[in-house]
Tab-separated table of C-alpha atoms in Angstrom:
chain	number	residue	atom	x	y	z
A	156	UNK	CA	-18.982	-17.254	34.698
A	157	UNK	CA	-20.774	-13.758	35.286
A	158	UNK	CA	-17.739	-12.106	35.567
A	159	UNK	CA	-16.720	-14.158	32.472
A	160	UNK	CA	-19.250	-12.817	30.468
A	161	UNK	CA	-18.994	-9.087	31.816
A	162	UNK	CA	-15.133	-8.981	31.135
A	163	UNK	CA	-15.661	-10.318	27.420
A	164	UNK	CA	-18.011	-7.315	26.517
A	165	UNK	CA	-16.311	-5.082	28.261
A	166	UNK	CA	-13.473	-6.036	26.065
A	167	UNK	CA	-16.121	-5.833	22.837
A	168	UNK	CA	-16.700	-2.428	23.676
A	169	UNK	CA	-13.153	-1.274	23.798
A	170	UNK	CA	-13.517	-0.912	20.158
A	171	UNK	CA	-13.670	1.094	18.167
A	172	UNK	CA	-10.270	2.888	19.907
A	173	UNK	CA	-9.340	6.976	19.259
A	174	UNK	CA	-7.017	7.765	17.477
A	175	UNK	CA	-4.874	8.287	20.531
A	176	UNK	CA	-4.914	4.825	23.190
A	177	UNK	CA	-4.783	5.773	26.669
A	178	UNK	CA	-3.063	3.854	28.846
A	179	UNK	CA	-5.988	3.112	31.017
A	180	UNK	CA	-6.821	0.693	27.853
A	181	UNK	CA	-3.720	-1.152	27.729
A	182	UNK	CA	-4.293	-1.726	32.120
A	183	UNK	CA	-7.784	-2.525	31.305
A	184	UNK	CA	-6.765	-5.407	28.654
A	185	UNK	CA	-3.938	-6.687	30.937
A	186	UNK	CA	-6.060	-7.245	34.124
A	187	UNK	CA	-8.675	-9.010	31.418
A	188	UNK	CA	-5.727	-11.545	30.546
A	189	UNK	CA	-4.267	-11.679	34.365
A	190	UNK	CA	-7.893	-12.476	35.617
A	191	UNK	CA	-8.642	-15.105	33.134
A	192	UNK	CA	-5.640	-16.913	33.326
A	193	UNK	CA	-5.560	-17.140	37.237
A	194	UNK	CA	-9.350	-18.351	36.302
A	195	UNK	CA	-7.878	-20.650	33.699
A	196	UNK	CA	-10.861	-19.485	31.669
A	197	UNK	CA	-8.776	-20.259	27.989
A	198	UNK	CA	-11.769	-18.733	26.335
A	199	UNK	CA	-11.677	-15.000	27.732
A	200	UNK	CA	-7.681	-15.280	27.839
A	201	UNK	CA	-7.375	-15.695	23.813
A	202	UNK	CA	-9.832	-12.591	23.393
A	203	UNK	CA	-7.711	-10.322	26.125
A	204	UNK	CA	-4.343	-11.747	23.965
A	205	UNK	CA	-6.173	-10.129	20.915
A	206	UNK	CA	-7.377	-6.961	22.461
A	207	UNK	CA	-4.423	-6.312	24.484
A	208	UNK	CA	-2.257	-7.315	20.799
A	209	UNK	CA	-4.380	-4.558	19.167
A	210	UNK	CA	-3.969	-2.018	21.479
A	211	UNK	CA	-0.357	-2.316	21.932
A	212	UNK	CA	-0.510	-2.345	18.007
A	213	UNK	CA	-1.845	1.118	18.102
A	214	UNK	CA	0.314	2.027	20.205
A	215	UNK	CA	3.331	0.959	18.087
A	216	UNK	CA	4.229	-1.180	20.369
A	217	UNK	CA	4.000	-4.344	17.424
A	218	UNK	CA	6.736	-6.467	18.585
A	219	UNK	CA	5.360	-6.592	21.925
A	220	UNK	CA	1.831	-7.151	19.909
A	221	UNK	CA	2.748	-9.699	17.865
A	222	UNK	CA	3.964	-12.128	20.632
A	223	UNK	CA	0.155	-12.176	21.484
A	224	UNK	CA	-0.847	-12.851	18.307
A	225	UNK	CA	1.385	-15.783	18.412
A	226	UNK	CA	0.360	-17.028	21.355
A	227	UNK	CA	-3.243	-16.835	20.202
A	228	UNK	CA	-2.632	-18.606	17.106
A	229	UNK	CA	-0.504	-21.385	18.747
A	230	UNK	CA	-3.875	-21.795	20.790
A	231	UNK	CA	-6.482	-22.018	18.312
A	232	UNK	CA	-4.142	-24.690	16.220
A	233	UNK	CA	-4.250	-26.658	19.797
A	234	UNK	CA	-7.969	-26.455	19.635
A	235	UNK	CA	-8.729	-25.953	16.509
A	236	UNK	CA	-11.040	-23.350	16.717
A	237	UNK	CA	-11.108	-21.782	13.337
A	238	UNK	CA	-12.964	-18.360	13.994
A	239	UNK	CA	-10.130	-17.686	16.452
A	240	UNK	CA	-7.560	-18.290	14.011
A	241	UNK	CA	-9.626	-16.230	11.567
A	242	UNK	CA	-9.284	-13.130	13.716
A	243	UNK	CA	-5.936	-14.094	15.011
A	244	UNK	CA	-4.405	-13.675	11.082
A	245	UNK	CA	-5.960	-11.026	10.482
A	246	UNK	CA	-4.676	-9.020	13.445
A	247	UNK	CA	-1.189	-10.645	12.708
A	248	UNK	CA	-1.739	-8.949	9.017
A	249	UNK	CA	-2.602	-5.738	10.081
A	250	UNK	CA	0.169	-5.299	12.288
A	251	UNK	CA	3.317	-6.910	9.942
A	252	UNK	CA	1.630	-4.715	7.300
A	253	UNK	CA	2.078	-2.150	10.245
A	254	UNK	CA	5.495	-2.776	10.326
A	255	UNK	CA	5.979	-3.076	6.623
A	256	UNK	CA	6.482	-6.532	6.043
A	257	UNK	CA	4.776	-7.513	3.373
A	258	UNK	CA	5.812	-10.977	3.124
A	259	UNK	CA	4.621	-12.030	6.718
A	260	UNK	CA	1.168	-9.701	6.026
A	261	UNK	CA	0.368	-11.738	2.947
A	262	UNK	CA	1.365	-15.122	4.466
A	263	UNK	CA	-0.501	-14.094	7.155
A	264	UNK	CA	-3.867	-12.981	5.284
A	265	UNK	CA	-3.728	-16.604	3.194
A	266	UNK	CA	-3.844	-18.090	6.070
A	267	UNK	CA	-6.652	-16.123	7.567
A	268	UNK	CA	-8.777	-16.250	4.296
A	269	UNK	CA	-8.115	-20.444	4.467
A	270	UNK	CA	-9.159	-20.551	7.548
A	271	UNK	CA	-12.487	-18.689	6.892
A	272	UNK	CA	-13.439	-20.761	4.112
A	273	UNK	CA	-14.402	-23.158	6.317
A	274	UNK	CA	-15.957	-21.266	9.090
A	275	UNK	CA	-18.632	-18.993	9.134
A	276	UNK	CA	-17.094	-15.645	9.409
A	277	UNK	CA	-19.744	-12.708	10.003
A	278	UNK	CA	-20.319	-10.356	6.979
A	279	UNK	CA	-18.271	-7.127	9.052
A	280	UNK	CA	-15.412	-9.810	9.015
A	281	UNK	CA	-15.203	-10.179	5.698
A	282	UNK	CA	-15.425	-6.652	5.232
A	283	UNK	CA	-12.066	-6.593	7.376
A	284	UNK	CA	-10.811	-9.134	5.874
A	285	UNK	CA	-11.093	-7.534	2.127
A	286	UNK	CA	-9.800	-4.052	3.307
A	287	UNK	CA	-6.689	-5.387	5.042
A	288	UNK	CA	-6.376	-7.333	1.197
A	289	UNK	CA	-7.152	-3.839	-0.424
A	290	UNK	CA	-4.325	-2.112	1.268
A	291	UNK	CA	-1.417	-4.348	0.818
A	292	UNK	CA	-2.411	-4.652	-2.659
A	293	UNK	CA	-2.077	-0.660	-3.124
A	294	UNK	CA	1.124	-0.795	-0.680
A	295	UNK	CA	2.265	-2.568	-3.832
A	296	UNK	CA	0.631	-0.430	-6.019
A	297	UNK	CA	-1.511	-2.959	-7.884
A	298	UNK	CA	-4.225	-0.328	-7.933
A	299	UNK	CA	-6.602	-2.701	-10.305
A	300	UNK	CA	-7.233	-5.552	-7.231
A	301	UNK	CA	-7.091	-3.283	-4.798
A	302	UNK	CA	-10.027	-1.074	-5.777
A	303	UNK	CA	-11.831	-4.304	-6.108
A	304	UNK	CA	-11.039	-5.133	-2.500
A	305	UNK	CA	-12.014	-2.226	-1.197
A	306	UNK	CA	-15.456	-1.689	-3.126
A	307	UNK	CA	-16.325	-5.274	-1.987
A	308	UNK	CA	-15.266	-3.940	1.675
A	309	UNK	CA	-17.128	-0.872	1.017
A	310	UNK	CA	-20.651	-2.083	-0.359
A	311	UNK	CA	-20.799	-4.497	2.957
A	312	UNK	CA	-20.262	-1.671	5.460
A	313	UNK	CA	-22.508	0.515	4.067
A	314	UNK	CA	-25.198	-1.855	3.770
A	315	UNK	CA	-24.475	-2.778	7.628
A	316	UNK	CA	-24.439	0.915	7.805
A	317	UNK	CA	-21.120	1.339	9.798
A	318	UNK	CA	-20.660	4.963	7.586
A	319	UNK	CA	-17.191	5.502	9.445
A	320	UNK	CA	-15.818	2.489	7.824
A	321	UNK	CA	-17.720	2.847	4.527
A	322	UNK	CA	-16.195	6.352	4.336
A	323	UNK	CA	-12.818	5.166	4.907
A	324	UNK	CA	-12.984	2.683	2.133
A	325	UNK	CA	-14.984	4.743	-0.261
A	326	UNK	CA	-11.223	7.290	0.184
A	327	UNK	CA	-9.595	4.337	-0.472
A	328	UNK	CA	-11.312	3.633	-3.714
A	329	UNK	CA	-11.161	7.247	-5.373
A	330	UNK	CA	-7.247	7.123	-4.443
A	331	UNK	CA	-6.992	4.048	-6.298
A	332	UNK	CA	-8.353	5.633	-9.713
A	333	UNK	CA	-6.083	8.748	-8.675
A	334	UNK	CA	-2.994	6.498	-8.830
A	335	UNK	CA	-4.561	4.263	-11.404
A	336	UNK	CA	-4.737	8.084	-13.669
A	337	UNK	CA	-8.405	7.503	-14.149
A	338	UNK	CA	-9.319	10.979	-13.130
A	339	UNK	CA	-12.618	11.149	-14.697
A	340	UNK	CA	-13.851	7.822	-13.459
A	341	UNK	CA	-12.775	9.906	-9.819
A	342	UNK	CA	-14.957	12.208	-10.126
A	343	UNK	CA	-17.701	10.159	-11.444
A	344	UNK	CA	-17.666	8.463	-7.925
A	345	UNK	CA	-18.153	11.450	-6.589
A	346	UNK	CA	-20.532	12.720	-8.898
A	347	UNK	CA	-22.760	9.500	-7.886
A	348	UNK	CA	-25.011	8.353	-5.427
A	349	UNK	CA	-22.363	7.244	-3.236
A	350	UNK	CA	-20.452	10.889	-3.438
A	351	UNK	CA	-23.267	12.303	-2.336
A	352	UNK	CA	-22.986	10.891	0.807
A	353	UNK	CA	-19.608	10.330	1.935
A	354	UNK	CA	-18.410	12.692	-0.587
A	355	UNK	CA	-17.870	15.798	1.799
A	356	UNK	CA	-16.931	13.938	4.734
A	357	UNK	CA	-13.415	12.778	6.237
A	358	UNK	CA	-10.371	13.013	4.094
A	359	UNK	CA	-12.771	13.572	0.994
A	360	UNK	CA	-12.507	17.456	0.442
A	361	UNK	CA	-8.842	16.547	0.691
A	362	UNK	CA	-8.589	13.539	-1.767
A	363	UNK	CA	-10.926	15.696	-4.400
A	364	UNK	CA	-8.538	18.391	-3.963
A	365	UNK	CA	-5.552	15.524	-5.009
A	366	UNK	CA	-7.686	14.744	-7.353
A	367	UNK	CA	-7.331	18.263	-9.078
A	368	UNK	CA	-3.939	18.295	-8.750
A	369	UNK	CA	-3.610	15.414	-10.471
A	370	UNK	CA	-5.817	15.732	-13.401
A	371	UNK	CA	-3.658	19.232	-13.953
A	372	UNK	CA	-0.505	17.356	-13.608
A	373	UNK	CA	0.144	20.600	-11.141
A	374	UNK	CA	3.080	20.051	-8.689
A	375	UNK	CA	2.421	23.461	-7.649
A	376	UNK	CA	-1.520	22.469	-6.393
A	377	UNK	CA	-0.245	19.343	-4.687
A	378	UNK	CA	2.858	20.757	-2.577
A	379	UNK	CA	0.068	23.348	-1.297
A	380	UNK	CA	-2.404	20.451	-0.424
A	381	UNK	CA	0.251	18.753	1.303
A	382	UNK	CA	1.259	21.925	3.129
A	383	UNK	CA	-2.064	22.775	3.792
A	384	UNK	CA	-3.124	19.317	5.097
A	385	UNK	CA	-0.462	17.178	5.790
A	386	UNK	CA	-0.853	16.686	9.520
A	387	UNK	CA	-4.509	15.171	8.420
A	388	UNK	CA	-2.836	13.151	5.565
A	389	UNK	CA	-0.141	11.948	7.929
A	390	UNK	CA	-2.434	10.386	10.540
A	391	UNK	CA	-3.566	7.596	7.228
A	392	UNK	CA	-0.297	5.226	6.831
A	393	UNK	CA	-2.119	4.231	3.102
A	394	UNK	CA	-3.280	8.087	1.770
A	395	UNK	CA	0.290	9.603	3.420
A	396	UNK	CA	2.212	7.177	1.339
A	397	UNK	CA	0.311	6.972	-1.576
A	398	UNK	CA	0.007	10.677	-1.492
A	399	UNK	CA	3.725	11.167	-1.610
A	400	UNK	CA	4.541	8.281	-4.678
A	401	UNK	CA	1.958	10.782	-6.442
A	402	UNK	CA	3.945	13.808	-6.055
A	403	UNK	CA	7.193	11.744	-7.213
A	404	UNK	CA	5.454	10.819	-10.147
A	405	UNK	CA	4.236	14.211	-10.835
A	406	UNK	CA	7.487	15.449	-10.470
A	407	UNK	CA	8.590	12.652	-12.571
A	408	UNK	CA	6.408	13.464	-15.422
A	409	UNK	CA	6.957	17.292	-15.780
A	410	UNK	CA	10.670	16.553	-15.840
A	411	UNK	CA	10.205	13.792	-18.892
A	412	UNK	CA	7.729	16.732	-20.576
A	413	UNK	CA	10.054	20.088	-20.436
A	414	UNK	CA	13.254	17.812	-20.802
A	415	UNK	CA	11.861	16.474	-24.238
A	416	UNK	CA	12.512	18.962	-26.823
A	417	UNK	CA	16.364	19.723	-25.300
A	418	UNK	CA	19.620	18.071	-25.785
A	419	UNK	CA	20.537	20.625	-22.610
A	420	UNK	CA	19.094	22.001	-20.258
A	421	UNK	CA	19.399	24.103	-17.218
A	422	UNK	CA	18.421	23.049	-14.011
A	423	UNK	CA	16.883	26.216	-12.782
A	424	UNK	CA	14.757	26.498	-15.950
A	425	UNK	CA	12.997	23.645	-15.216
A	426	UNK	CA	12.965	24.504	-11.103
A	427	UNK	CA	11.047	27.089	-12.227
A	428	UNK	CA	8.596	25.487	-14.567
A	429	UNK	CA	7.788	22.746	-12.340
A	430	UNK	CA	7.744	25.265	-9.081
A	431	UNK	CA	10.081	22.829	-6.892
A	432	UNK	CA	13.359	23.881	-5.106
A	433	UNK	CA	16.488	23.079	-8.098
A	434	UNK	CA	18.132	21.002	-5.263
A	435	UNK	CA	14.978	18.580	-5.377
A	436	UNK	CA	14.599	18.994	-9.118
A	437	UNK	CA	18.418	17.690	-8.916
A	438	UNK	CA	18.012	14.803	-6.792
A	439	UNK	CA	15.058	13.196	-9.157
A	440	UNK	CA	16.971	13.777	-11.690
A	441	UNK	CA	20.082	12.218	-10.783
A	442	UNK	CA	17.661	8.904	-9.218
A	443	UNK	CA	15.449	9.268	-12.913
A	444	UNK	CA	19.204	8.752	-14.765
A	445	UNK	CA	20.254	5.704	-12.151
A	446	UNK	CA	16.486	4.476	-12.764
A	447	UNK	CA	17.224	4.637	-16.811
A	448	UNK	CA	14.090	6.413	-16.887
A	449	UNK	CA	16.191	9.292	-18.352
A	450	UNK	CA	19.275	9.575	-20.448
A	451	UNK	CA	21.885	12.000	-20.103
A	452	UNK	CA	23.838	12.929	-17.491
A	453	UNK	CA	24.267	16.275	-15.101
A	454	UNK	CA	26.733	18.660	-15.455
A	455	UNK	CA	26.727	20.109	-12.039
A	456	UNK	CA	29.273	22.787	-12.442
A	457	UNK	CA	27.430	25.119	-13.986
A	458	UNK	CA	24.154	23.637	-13.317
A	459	UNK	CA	22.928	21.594	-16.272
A	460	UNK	CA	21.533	18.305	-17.758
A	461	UNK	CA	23.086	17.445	-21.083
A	462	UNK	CA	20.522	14.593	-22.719
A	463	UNK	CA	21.711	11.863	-25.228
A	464	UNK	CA	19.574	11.643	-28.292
A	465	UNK	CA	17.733	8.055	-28.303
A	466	UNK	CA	19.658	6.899	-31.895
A	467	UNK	CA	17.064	4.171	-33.770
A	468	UNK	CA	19.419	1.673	-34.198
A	469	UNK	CA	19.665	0.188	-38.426
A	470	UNK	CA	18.204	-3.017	-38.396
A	471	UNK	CA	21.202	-4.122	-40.397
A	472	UNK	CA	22.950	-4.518	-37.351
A	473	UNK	CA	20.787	-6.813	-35.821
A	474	UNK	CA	20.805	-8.871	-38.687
A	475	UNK	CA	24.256	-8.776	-38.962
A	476	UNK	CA	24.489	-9.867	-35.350
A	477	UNK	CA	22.265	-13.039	-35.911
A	478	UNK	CA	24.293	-14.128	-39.025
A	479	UNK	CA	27.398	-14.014	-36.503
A	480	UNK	CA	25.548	-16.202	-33.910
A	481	UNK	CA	24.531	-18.361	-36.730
A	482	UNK	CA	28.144	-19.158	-37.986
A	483	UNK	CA	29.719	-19.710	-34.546
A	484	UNK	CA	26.556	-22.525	-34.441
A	485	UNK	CA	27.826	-23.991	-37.603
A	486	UNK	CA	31.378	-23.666	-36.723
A	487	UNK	CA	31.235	-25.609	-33.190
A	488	UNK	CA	28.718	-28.252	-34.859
A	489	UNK	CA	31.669	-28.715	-37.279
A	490	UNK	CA	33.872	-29.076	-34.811
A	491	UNK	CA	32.358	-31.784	-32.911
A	492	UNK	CA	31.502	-33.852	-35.769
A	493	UNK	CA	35.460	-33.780	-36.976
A	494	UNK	CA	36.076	-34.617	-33.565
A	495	UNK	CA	33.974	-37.738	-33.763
A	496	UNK	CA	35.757	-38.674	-37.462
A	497	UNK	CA	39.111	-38.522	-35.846
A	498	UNK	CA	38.048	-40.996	-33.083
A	499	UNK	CA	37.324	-43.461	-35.608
């Protein structure tokens, strides 16, 4: 049992991992989960499943990872152990959501969230808990909920004073008003008490750089932030892709702006107000007409975009379309009742 004991912290203070896993991690995990099945110590073997799952997770390994999971789960149903289960969905979550399956990460999380109603689940889990909930919710940009995750998240880490989490959900919540618009209530979070301490660390320079960008509706600031820092930006799956959706609806905007006064247009004239390559400015174009987000229609020949004029339609013709509807009612209710006389 002391060996028991000294293998389960050792696997408690794997965590937290760098950003790069060695491979001396994955070994270490594995010999964990040998050892304690020879042992038949069920116990220890569930927690080396998990550890070894979230290392392989990190080391995109996830199909690999979530066979563990599995196995876990399939366990703590057996035994009923609920706190297992707990942190068995939530790994599952994390690592569908890895792999972009949002289905299976939401089942998942509803099941981890019913099984911790009815366990005591340690206030650091439920900070877990409500982050993994705050970033499938911005994955599907519902940007309202998932601020409200994450400043849930974020209150109990800073109160339990783990800063390195705080910080990374205190990023989350300014990109949330970012992508929400709400550039002054951005700032104000920086502006406040809780800017002033996580404000200047991490990806926050960066994010109140985006933050610029996007208050300017400036394509031109953005593609250099991205430039600038987009090896930093690409190491967060949630800021990278959030980052990008904000430059295509940057893009997206200027287009609608300069386009508006035009019935044509040329496509290098509005390359070079928006400061983006013409083949780009093409593409969004072309997806913005498929989209119906704009009408007209490219001539690419000599390089332009010919807009229809929205026409208000005369409400006489709508009228005129009901009164048709309405005979064709009266028509086929004739119809059946003469059908109905003739049978008698």
């Amino acid at each position: 049992m002391f060996l028991a004991k000294l293998f389960r912290e050792v696997l408690e203070a794997l965590s937290p991992f760098p950003k790069e896993v060695p491979i001396h991690y994955e070994n270490l995990a594995r010999f964990i989960l040998e050892w304690s099945v020879s042992s038949k110590i069920s116990f220890l073997q569930s927690k080396a499943q998990l550890k070894l799952a979230e290392v392989l997770g990190l080391r995109n390994q996830l199909k690999d990872a979530i066979t563990y999971v599995e196995a876990v789960i399939k366990e703590g149903r057996a035994i009923d152990d609920k706190h297992l289960l707990v942190e068995a969905h939530l790994l599952e979550t994390k690592l569908q959501f890895d792999m972009e399956n949002l289905p299976k990460a939401k089942s998942a999380l509803t099941a981890c969230r019913a099984n911790s109603n009815s366990v005591f689940c340690s206030t650091l889990l439920i900070a877990e808990i409500e982050t993994t909930a705050g970033m499938i919710h911005i994955f599907e940009n519902d940007y309202k909920i998932a601020y409200s995750y994450f400043y849930e998240a974020f209150e109990m880490f800073h109160q339990n004073k783990k800063s390195k989490r705080a910080l990374e959900n205190f990023q989350y919540i300014v990109l949330t008003k970012i992508m929400s618009d709400l550039d002054d209530e951005a700032e104000n979070l920086f502006k406040g008490r809780f800017g002033l301490i996580y404000g200047e660390l991490g990806f926050s320079p960066i994010m109140r750089q985006i933050l610029k960008a996007n208050k300017n509706k400036s394509l031109v600031m953005l593609e250099k932030i991205l430039k600038e820092h987009g090896k930093t930006i690409g190491e967060n799956q949630i800021i990278n892709s959030q980052t990008n959706l904000l430059y295509e609806n940057l893009l997206e905007k200027n287009i609608l702006k300069l386009t508006k006064p035009y019935s044509k247009v040329q496509l290098a004239y509005l390359s070079l107000k928006v400061g983006v390559h013409v083949s780009r400015v093409e593409k969004k174009i072309s997806e913005m007409i498929l989209d119906e987000k704009l009408r007209g229609t490219l001539d690419q020949g000599i390089g332009n975009l010919i807009l229809f004029r929205d026409d208000q339609l005369d409400p006489m013709y709508s009228h005129s379309l009901q009164i048709l509807y309405n005979m064709e009612a009266v028509v086929e209710a004739l119809f059946e009742k003469s059908k109905k006389l003739r049978a008698k």
